[in-house]
PDB file of C-alpha atoms in Angstrom:
ATOM      1  CA  GLU A 403      -0.674   0.233   0.103  1.00  0.00           C
ATOM      2  CA  ALA A 404       1.440   2.849  -1.022  1.00  0.00           C
ATOM      3  CA  GLY A 405       2.249   6.283   1.618  1.00  0.00           C
ATOM      4  CA  VAL A 406       1.257   9.511   1.377  1.00  0.00           C
ATOM      5  CA  THR A 407       3.058  11.230  -0.769  1.00  0.00           C
ATOM      6  CA  GLN A 408       3.574  15.090  -2.159  1.00  0.00           C
ATOM      7  CA  PHE A 409       4.391  16.957  -5.017  1.00  0.00           C
ATOM      8  CA  PRO A 410       7.434  18.610  -5.394  1.00  0.00           C
ATOM      9  CA  SER A 411       9.145  17.429  -2.984  1.00  0.00           C
ATOM     10  CA  HIS A 412      10.817  21.184  -3.483  1.00  0.00           C
ATOM     11  CA  SER A 413      10.181  24.811  -4.504  1.00  0.00           C
ATOM     12  CA  VAL A 414      11.704  27.660  -5.345  1.00  0.00           C
ATOM     13  CA  ILE A 415      10.316  30.640  -5.431  1.00  0.00           C
ATOM     14  CA  GLU A 416      10.152  34.359  -5.257  1.00  0.00           C
ATOM     15  CA  LYS A 417       8.270  36.435  -3.323  1.00  0.00           C
ATOM     16  CA  GLY A 418       5.258  36.886  -5.041  1.00  0.00           C
ATOM     17  CA  GLN A 419       4.783  34.445  -7.069  1.00  0.00           C
ATOM     18  CA  THR A 420       2.832  31.798  -6.509  1.00  0.00           C
ATOM     19  CA  VAL A 421       3.403  28.332  -5.773  1.00  0.00           C
ATOM     20  CA  THR A 422       1.053  25.237  -5.338  1.00  0.00           C
ATOM     21  CA  LEU A 423       1.802  22.311  -3.231  1.00  0.00           C
ATOM     22  CA  ARG A 424      -0.227  19.251  -3.416  1.00  0.00           C
ATOM     23  CA  CYS A 425      -0.966  15.501  -1.189  1.00  0.00           C
ATOM     24  CA  ASP A 426      -1.935  13.118  -2.632  1.00  0.00           C
ATOM     25  CA  PRO A 427      -3.358  10.876   1.199  1.00  0.00           C
ATOM     26  CA  ILE A 428      -3.374   7.296   1.020  1.00  0.00           C
ATOM     27  CA  SER A 429      -6.570   6.041  -0.172  1.00  0.00           C
ATOM     28  CA  GLY A 430      -9.938   4.847   1.403  1.00  0.00           C
ATOM     29  CA  HIS A 431      -8.641   7.889   3.480  1.00  0.00           C
ATOM     30  CA  ASP A 432     -10.735  10.490   4.411  1.00  0.00           C
ATOM     31  CA  ASN A 433      -8.926  12.517   7.120  1.00  0.00           C
ATOM     32  CA  LEU A 434      -6.030  14.870   5.901  1.00  0.00           C
ATOM     33  CA  TYR A 435      -4.200  17.343   6.815  1.00  0.00           C
ATOM     34  CA  TRP A 436      -1.696  20.131   6.047  1.00  0.00           C
ATOM     35  CA  TYR A 437       0.980  21.160   9.267  1.00  0.00           C
ATOM     36  CA  ARG A 438       4.067  23.509   8.251  1.00  0.00           C
ATOM     37  CA  ARG A 439       7.463  23.446   9.925  1.00  0.00           C
ATOM     38  CA  VAL A 440       8.726  27.347   9.908  1.00  0.00           C
ATOM     39  CA  MET A 441      12.509  27.820  10.816  1.00  0.00           C
ATOM     40  CA  GLY A 442      13.066  24.379  12.191  1.00  0.00           C
ATOM     41  CA  LYS A 443      10.210  25.406  14.959  1.00  0.00           C
ATOM     42  CA  GLU A 444       7.571  23.086  15.617  1.00  0.00           C
ATOM     43  CA  ILE A 445       4.988  21.049  13.747  1.00  0.00           C
ATOM     44  CA  LYS A 446       1.997  23.782  13.044  1.00  0.00           C
ATOM     45  CA  PHE A 447      -1.076  22.517  12.025  1.00  0.00           C
ATOM     46  CA  LEU A 448      -2.821  24.458   9.092  1.00  0.00           C
ATOM     47  CA  LEU A 449      -6.286  22.902   8.188  1.00  0.00           C
ATOM     48  CA  HIS A 450      -7.997  18.894   8.147  1.00  0.00           C
ATOM     49  CA  PHE A 451      -9.983  18.012   5.349  1.00  0.00           C
ATOM     50  CA  VAL A 452     -12.500  15.563   6.477  1.00  0.00           C
ATOM     51  CA  LYS A 453     -13.580  14.018   2.677  1.00  0.00           C
ATOM     52  CA  GLU A 454     -13.805  17.284   0.629  1.00  0.00           C
ATOM     53  CA  SER A 455     -15.831  19.542   3.629  1.00  0.00           C
ATOM     54  CA  LYS A 456     -12.924  21.389   5.119  1.00  0.00           C
ATOM     55  CA  GLN A 457     -13.385  20.549   8.858  1.00  0.00           C
ATOM     56  CA  ASP A 458     -11.067  22.062  11.205  1.00  0.00           C
ATOM     57  CA  GLU A 459      -8.728  25.644   9.361  1.00  0.00           C
ATOM     58  CA  SER A 460      -8.015  26.948  12.770  1.00  0.00           C
ATOM     59  CA  GLY A 461      -4.629  27.204  11.946  1.00  0.00           C
ATOM     60  CA  MET A 462      -4.086  28.866   8.478  1.00  0.00           C
ATOM     61  CA  PRO A 463      -2.784  31.979   9.161  1.00  0.00           C
ATOM     62  CA  ASN A 464      -4.377  34.098   6.391  1.00  0.00           C
ATOM     63  CA  ASN A 465      -5.682  34.249   2.918  1.00  0.00           C
ATOM     64  CA  ARG A 466      -2.667  34.119   1.353  1.00  0.00           C
ATOM     65  CA  PHE A 467      -3.124  30.716   2.056  1.00  0.00           C
ATOM     66  CA  LEU A 468      -6.058  28.310  -0.199  1.00  0.00           C
ATOM     67  CA  ALA A 469      -6.242  24.576   0.634  1.00  0.00           C
ATOM     68  CA  GLU A 470      -8.576  22.750  -1.554  1.00  0.00           C
ATOM     69  CA  ARG A 471      -9.537  19.098  -2.077  1.00  0.00           C
ATOM     70  CA  THR A 472     -12.410  18.203  -4.601  1.00  0.00           C
ATOM     71  CA  GLY A 473     -13.183  15.150  -4.981  1.00  0.00           C
ATOM     72  CA  GLY A 474     -12.565  14.117  -1.393  1.00  0.00           C
ATOM     73  CA  THR A 475      -9.243  12.740  -3.279  1.00  0.00           C
ATOM     74  CA  TYR A 476      -6.095  14.643  -3.311  1.00  0.00           C
ATOM     75  CA  SER A 477      -5.312  18.289  -1.766  1.00  0.00           C
ATOM     76  CA  THR A 478      -3.291  21.075  -3.027  1.00  0.00           C
ATOM     77  CA  LEU A 479      -2.427  23.803  -0.792  1.00  0.00           C
ATOM     78  CA  LYS A 480      -2.614  27.410  -1.934  1.00  0.00           C
ATOM     79  CA  VAL A 481      -0.442  30.071  -2.000  1.00  0.00           C
ATOM     80  CA  GLN A 482      -0.659  33.578  -3.466  1.00  0.00           C
ATOM     81  CA  PRO A 483       1.240  35.342  -3.583  1.00  0.00           C
ATOM     82  CA  ALA A 484       3.831  34.313  -1.261  1.00  0.00           C
ATOM     83  CA  GLU A 485       6.415  35.540   0.705  1.00  0.00           C
ATOM     84  CA  LEU A 486       9.138  35.175   2.867  1.00  0.00           C
ATOM     85  CA  GLU A 487       7.777  34.035   6.013  1.00  0.00           C
ATOM     86  CA  ASP A 488       6.000  30.970   4.504  1.00  0.00           C
ATOM     87  CA  SER A 489       9.578  28.809   3.535  1.00  0.00           C
ATOM     88  CA  GLY A 490       9.669  25.835   5.391  1.00  0.00           C
ATOM     89  CA  VAL A 491       8.530  21.753   5.213  1.00  0.00           C
ATOM     90  CA  TYR A 492       5.032  21.416   4.203  1.00  0.00           C
ATOM     91  CA  PHE A 493       3.353  18.170   5.693  1.00  0.00           C
ATOM     92  CA  CYS A 494       0.864  16.419   4.591  1.00  0.00           C
ATOM     93  CA  ALA A 495      -0.837  13.599   6.759  1.00  0.00           C
ATOM     94  CA  SER A 496      -4.156  11.276   7.108  1.00  0.00           C
ATOM     95  CA  SER A 497      -6.784   9.079   8.632  1.00  0.00           C
ATOM     96  CA  GLN A 498      -8.382   6.709   8.518  1.00  0.00           C
ATOM     97  CA  LYS A 499     -13.182   6.471   7.740  1.00  0.00           C
ATOM     98  CA  LEU A 500     -13.075   6.812  11.365  1.00  0.00           C
ATOM     99  CA  ALA A 501     -10.551   9.079  13.045  1.00  0.00           C
ATOM    100  CA  GLY A 502     -10.925  10.498  16.403  1.00  0.00           C
ATOM    101  CA  VAL A 503      -8.888  11.867  18.932  1.00  0.00           C
ATOM    102  CA  THR A 504      -7.149   8.132  19.047  1.00  0.00           C
ATOM    103  CA  ASP A 505      -6.057   7.381  15.556  1.00  0.00           C
ATOM    104  CA  THR A 506      -3.393   7.572  13.553  1.00  0.00           C
ATOM    105  CA  GLN A 507      -2.064  10.393  11.108  1.00  0.00           C
ATOM    106  CA  TYR A 508       0.664   9.145   8.876  1.00  0.00           C
ATOM    107  CA  PHE A 509       2.173  11.473   7.627  1.00  0.00           C
ATOM    108  CA  GLY A 510       4.041  12.756   3.452  1.00  0.00           C
ATOM    109  CA  PRO A 511       7.258  13.305   3.136  1.00  0.00           C
ATOM    110  CA  GLY A 512       7.301  17.477   2.960  1.00  0.00           C
ATOM    111  CA  THR A 513       7.301  19.906   0.192  1.00  0.00           C
ATOM    112  CA  ARG A 514      10.275  22.069   1.167  1.00  0.00           C
ATOM    113  CA  LEU A 515       9.009  25.976  -0.015  1.00  0.00           C
ATOM    114  CA  THR A 516      12.121  28.833  -0.111  1.00  0.00           C
ATOM    115  CA  VAL A 517      10.666  32.419  -0.658  1.00  0.00           C
ATOM    116  CA  LEU A 518      13.564  34.464  -1.566  1.00  0.00           C
TER     117      LEU A 518
ATOM    118  CA  ALA B  59      -4.701  25.566  25.380  1.00  0.00           C
ATOM    119  CA  GLN B  60      -2.247  22.552  24.506  1.00  0.00           C
ATOM    120  CA  SER B  61       1.568  22.894  25.046  1.00  0.00           C
ATOM    121  CA  VAL B  62       4.234  20.124  24.215  1.00  0.00           C
ATOM    122  CA  ALA B  63       7.913  20.622  25.140  1.00  0.00           C
ATOM    123  CA  GLN B  64      10.537  19.392  24.679  1.00  0.00           C
ATOM    124  CA  PRO B  65      13.256  20.527  26.452  1.00  0.00           C
ATOM    125  CA  GLU B  66      16.805  18.981  24.924  1.00  0.00           C
ATOM    126  CA  ASP B  67      17.351  20.326  21.030  1.00  0.00           C
ATOM    127  CA  GLN B  68      19.347  17.125  21.245  1.00  0.00           C
ATOM    128  CA  VAL B  69      20.887  13.909  22.219  1.00  0.00           C
ATOM    129  CA  ASN B  70      23.570  12.445  22.905  1.00  0.00           C
ATOM    130  CA  VAL B  71      24.299   8.065  23.277  1.00  0.00           C
ATOM    131  CA  ALA B  72      26.945   5.721  22.479  1.00  0.00           C
ATOM    132  CA  GLU B  73      25.672   3.228  20.675  1.00  0.00           C
ATOM    133  CA  GLY B  74      24.903   0.258  22.908  1.00  0.00           C
ATOM    134  CA  ASN B  75      22.955   2.185  25.727  1.00  0.00           C
ATOM    135  CA  PRO B  76      20.249   2.592  26.888  1.00  0.00           C
ATOM    136  CA  LEU B  77      18.424   6.556  25.400  1.00  0.00           C
ATOM    137  CA  THR B  78      15.960   8.762  26.625  1.00  0.00           C
ATOM    138  CA  VAL B  79      14.391  11.591  24.956  1.00  0.00           C
ATOM    139  CA  LYS B  80      12.056  13.550  26.809  1.00  0.00           C
ATOM    140  CA  CYS B  81       9.168  14.991  26.776  1.00  0.00           C
ATOM    141  CA  THR B  82       6.443  16.498  28.816  1.00  0.00           C
ATOM    142  CA  TYR B  83       2.773  17.894  27.615  1.00  0.00           C
ATOM    143  CA  SER B  84       0.498  20.150  28.658  1.00  0.00           C
ATOM    144  CA  VAL B  85      -3.908  19.911  28.101  1.00  0.00           C
ATOM    145  CA  SER B  86      -7.166  20.767  29.653  1.00  0.00           C
ATOM    146  CA  GLY B  87      -8.984  16.774  29.607  1.00  0.00           C
ATOM    147  CA  ASN B  88      -6.949  13.811  28.623  1.00  0.00           C
ATOM    148  CA  PRO B  89      -3.695  13.101  26.954  1.00  0.00           C
ATOM    149  CA  TYR B  90      -3.122  12.269  23.509  1.00  0.00           C
ATOM    150  CA  LEU B  91       0.726  11.754  22.892  1.00  0.00           C
ATOM    151  CA  PHE B  92       1.823  10.224  20.149  1.00  0.00           C
ATOM    152  CA  TRP B  93       5.622   9.779  19.327  1.00  0.00           C
ATOM    153  CA  TYR B  94       7.190  10.142  15.319  1.00  0.00           C
ATOM    154  CA  VAL B  95      10.690   9.721  14.282  1.00  0.00           C
ATOM    155  CA  GLN B  96      12.101  12.318  11.147  1.00  0.00           C
ATOM    156  CA  TYR B  97      15.167  10.544   9.249  1.00  0.00           C
ATOM    157  CA  PRO B  98      16.953  12.819   6.758  1.00  0.00           C
ATOM    158  CA  ASN B  99      15.477  13.218   3.457  1.00  0.00           C
ATOM    159  CA  ARG B 100      12.117  10.541   4.738  1.00  0.00           C
ATOM    160  CA  GLY B 101       8.451  12.154   5.931  1.00  0.00           C
ATOM    161  CA  LEU B 102       7.408  11.572  10.255  1.00  0.00           C
ATOM    162  CA  GLN B 103       7.274   7.623  10.655  1.00  0.00           C
ATOM    163  CA  PHE B 104       4.603   7.117  13.132  1.00  0.00           C
ATOM    164  CA  LEU B 105       6.945   4.877  16.683  1.00  0.00           C
ATOM    165  CA  LEU B 106       4.130   4.459  19.222  1.00  0.00           C
ATOM    166  CA  LYS B 107       0.739   6.421  20.783  1.00  0.00           C
ATOM    167  CA  TYR B 108      -0.463   6.351  24.208  1.00  0.00           C
ATOM    168  CA  ILE B 109      -4.387   6.085  24.163  1.00  0.00           C
ATOM    169  CA  THR B 110      -5.332   4.868  27.568  1.00  0.00           C
ATOM    170  CA  GLY B 111      -4.105   0.893  29.471  1.00  0.00           C
ATOM    171  CA  ASP B 112      -0.980   0.318  30.348  1.00  0.00           C
ATOM    172  CA  ASN B 113       1.116   2.966  31.086  1.00  0.00           C
ATOM    173  CA  LEU B 114       4.375   1.466  29.619  1.00  0.00           C
ATOM    174  CA  VAL B 115       3.857   1.463  25.173  1.00  0.00           C
ATOM    175  CA  LYS B 116       5.592  -0.455  22.834  1.00  0.00           C
ATOM    176  CA  GLY B 117       6.201   0.966  19.172  1.00  0.00           C
ATOM    177  CA  SER B 118       8.150   0.415  16.192  1.00  0.00           C
ATOM    178  CA  TYR B 119      12.177  -0.405  15.931  1.00  0.00           C
ATOM    179  CA  GLY B 120      12.477  -1.631  19.958  1.00  0.00           C
ATOM    180  CA  PHE B 121      11.522   1.848  21.236  1.00  0.00           C
ATOM    181  CA  GLU B 122       8.384   2.679  23.801  1.00  0.00           C
ATOM    182  CA  ALA B 123       7.238   5.282  26.189  1.00  0.00           C
ATOM    183  CA  GLU B 124       6.123   5.465  29.452  1.00  0.00           C
ATOM    184  CA  PHE B 125       3.021   7.697  30.397  1.00  0.00           C
ATOM    185  CA  ASN B 126       3.075   9.797  33.856  1.00  0.00           C
ATOM    186  CA  LYS B 127      -0.106  11.117  34.999  1.00  0.00           C
ATOM    187  CA  SER B 128       1.247  13.373  37.721  1.00  0.00           C
ATOM    188  CA  GLN B 129       4.538  14.457  35.490  1.00  0.00           C
ATOM    189  CA  THR B 130       2.519  14.954  33.068  1.00  0.00           C
ATOM    190  CA  SER B 131       5.804  13.572  30.895  1.00  0.00           C
ATOM    191  CA  PHE B 132       6.033  11.171  27.830  1.00  0.00           C
ATOM    192  CA  HIS B 133       9.628  10.151  27.913  1.00  0.00           C
ATOM    193  CA  LEU B 134      10.673   8.105  24.981  1.00  0.00           C
ATOM    194  CA  LYS B 135      13.184   5.272  25.330  1.00  0.00           C
ATOM    195  CA  LYS B 136      15.292   2.456  24.096  1.00  0.00           C
ATOM    196  CA  PRO B 137      17.232  -0.158  26.052  1.00  0.00           C
ATOM    197  CA  SER B 138      19.661   0.363  23.569  1.00  0.00           C
ATOM    198  CA  ALA B 139      20.156   2.507  20.621  1.00  0.00           C
ATOM    199  CA  LEU B 140      21.164   1.352  17.003  1.00  0.00           C
ATOM    200  CA  VAL B 141      23.799   4.573  15.105  1.00  0.00           C
ATOM    201  CA  SER B 142      20.641   4.189  12.707  1.00  0.00           C
ATOM    202  CA  ASP B 143      18.942   5.887  15.087  1.00  0.00           C
ATOM    203  CA  SER B 144      20.147   9.074  14.220  1.00  0.00           C
ATOM    204  CA  ALA B 145      17.256  11.031  13.519  1.00  0.00           C
ATOM    205  CA  LEU B 146      15.060  14.057  15.087  1.00  0.00           C
ATOM    206  CA  TYR B 147      12.210  12.615  17.129  1.00  0.00           C
ATOM    207  CA  PHE B 148       8.819  14.858  17.984  1.00  0.00           C
ATOM    208  CA  CYS B 149       6.002  14.452  20.408  1.00  0.00           C
ATOM    209  CA  ALA B 150       3.069  14.987  19.869  1.00  0.00           C
ATOM    210  CA  VAL B 151      -0.380  15.933  21.801  1.00  0.00           C
ATOM    211  CA  ARG B 152      -4.071  16.073  20.569  1.00  0.00           C
ATOM    212  CA  ASP B 153      -7.232  16.410  23.226  1.00  0.00           C
ATOM    213  CA  LYS B 154     -10.437  15.992  21.996  1.00  0.00           C
ATOM    214  CA  ASN B 155     -11.343  19.716  23.124  1.00  0.00           C
ATOM    215  CA  TYR B 156      -9.241  21.387  20.873  1.00  0.00           C
ATOM    216  CA  GLY B 157      -9.773  18.692  17.769  1.00  0.00           C
ATOM    217  CA  GLN B 158      -8.088  16.139  16.032  1.00  0.00           C
ATOM    218  CA  ASN B 159      -5.148  18.321  14.852  1.00  0.00           C
ATOM    219  CA  PHE B 160      -1.836  17.966  15.898  1.00  0.00           C
ATOM    220  CA  VAL B 161      -0.198  20.079  18.526  1.00  0.00           C
ATOM    221  CA  PHE B 162       3.932  18.858  18.397  1.00  0.00           C
ATOM    222  CA  GLY B 163       7.124  19.550  20.481  1.00  0.00           C
ATOM    223  CA  PRO B 164       9.766  21.761  18.880  1.00  0.00           C
ATOM    224  CA  GLY B 165      11.868  18.258  18.190  1.00  0.00           C
ATOM    225  CA  THR B 166      15.064  16.457  19.465  1.00  0.00           C
ATOM    226  CA  ARG B 167      17.390  15.535  17.593  1.00  0.00           C
ATOM    227  CA  LEU B 168      19.409  12.244  18.908  1.00  0.00           C
ATOM    228  CA  SER B 169      22.899  11.344  17.785  1.00  0.00           C
ATOM    229  CA  VAL B 170      24.048   7.814  18.569  1.00  0.00           C
ATOM    230  CA  LEU B 171      27.721   7.817  17.522  1.00  0.00           C
ATOM    231  CA  PRO B 172      29.377   4.486  17.503  1.00  0.00           C
TER     232      PRO B 172
END
């Protein structure tokens, strides 16, 4: 069974440009999460999808970030326009349908974003 | 609010010696505690979790962790360290009062020296 995959693995863009990150969860996992680790600090929660619906987006830093999960399969996270402080590693995770607070989340390898 | 502390940025241990990576937490309700490991150029891999029951939890690769409610700790341990255990370790907590997302600690880099 394939794990969580993320694309691209690295992205280098200039301030003001747009970047779109993609996450493919484990097949059959209804729950999809986005996290990011900025400048070697804590990994911070961004948002949580249940199928195509946003369950919790309390961690989204501002309206320059837009996440979608059309059809309830893969998800994209768009940053537009990118700022220097957006640099970091963006992780995606997924968990099974009956997810609750006890469920294990399985993480992808992350996308390292560098904004110059 | 929830929080997780990992008081050591770096832990060095000789191969074959026991290792401990420390974690303390703060939640308002019952904690659900997890350890993840990140090897170089890889994603976070699940090691083990404490939900309820026995305070000593056994996980992958010979790791275990002990839940201590009075000290609000969940330290990760292994009896005999391997060089291949060298990685970045993250402690994380969830509290059902705050939804399903994790609160992570800052991470501890473990170096096992041959």
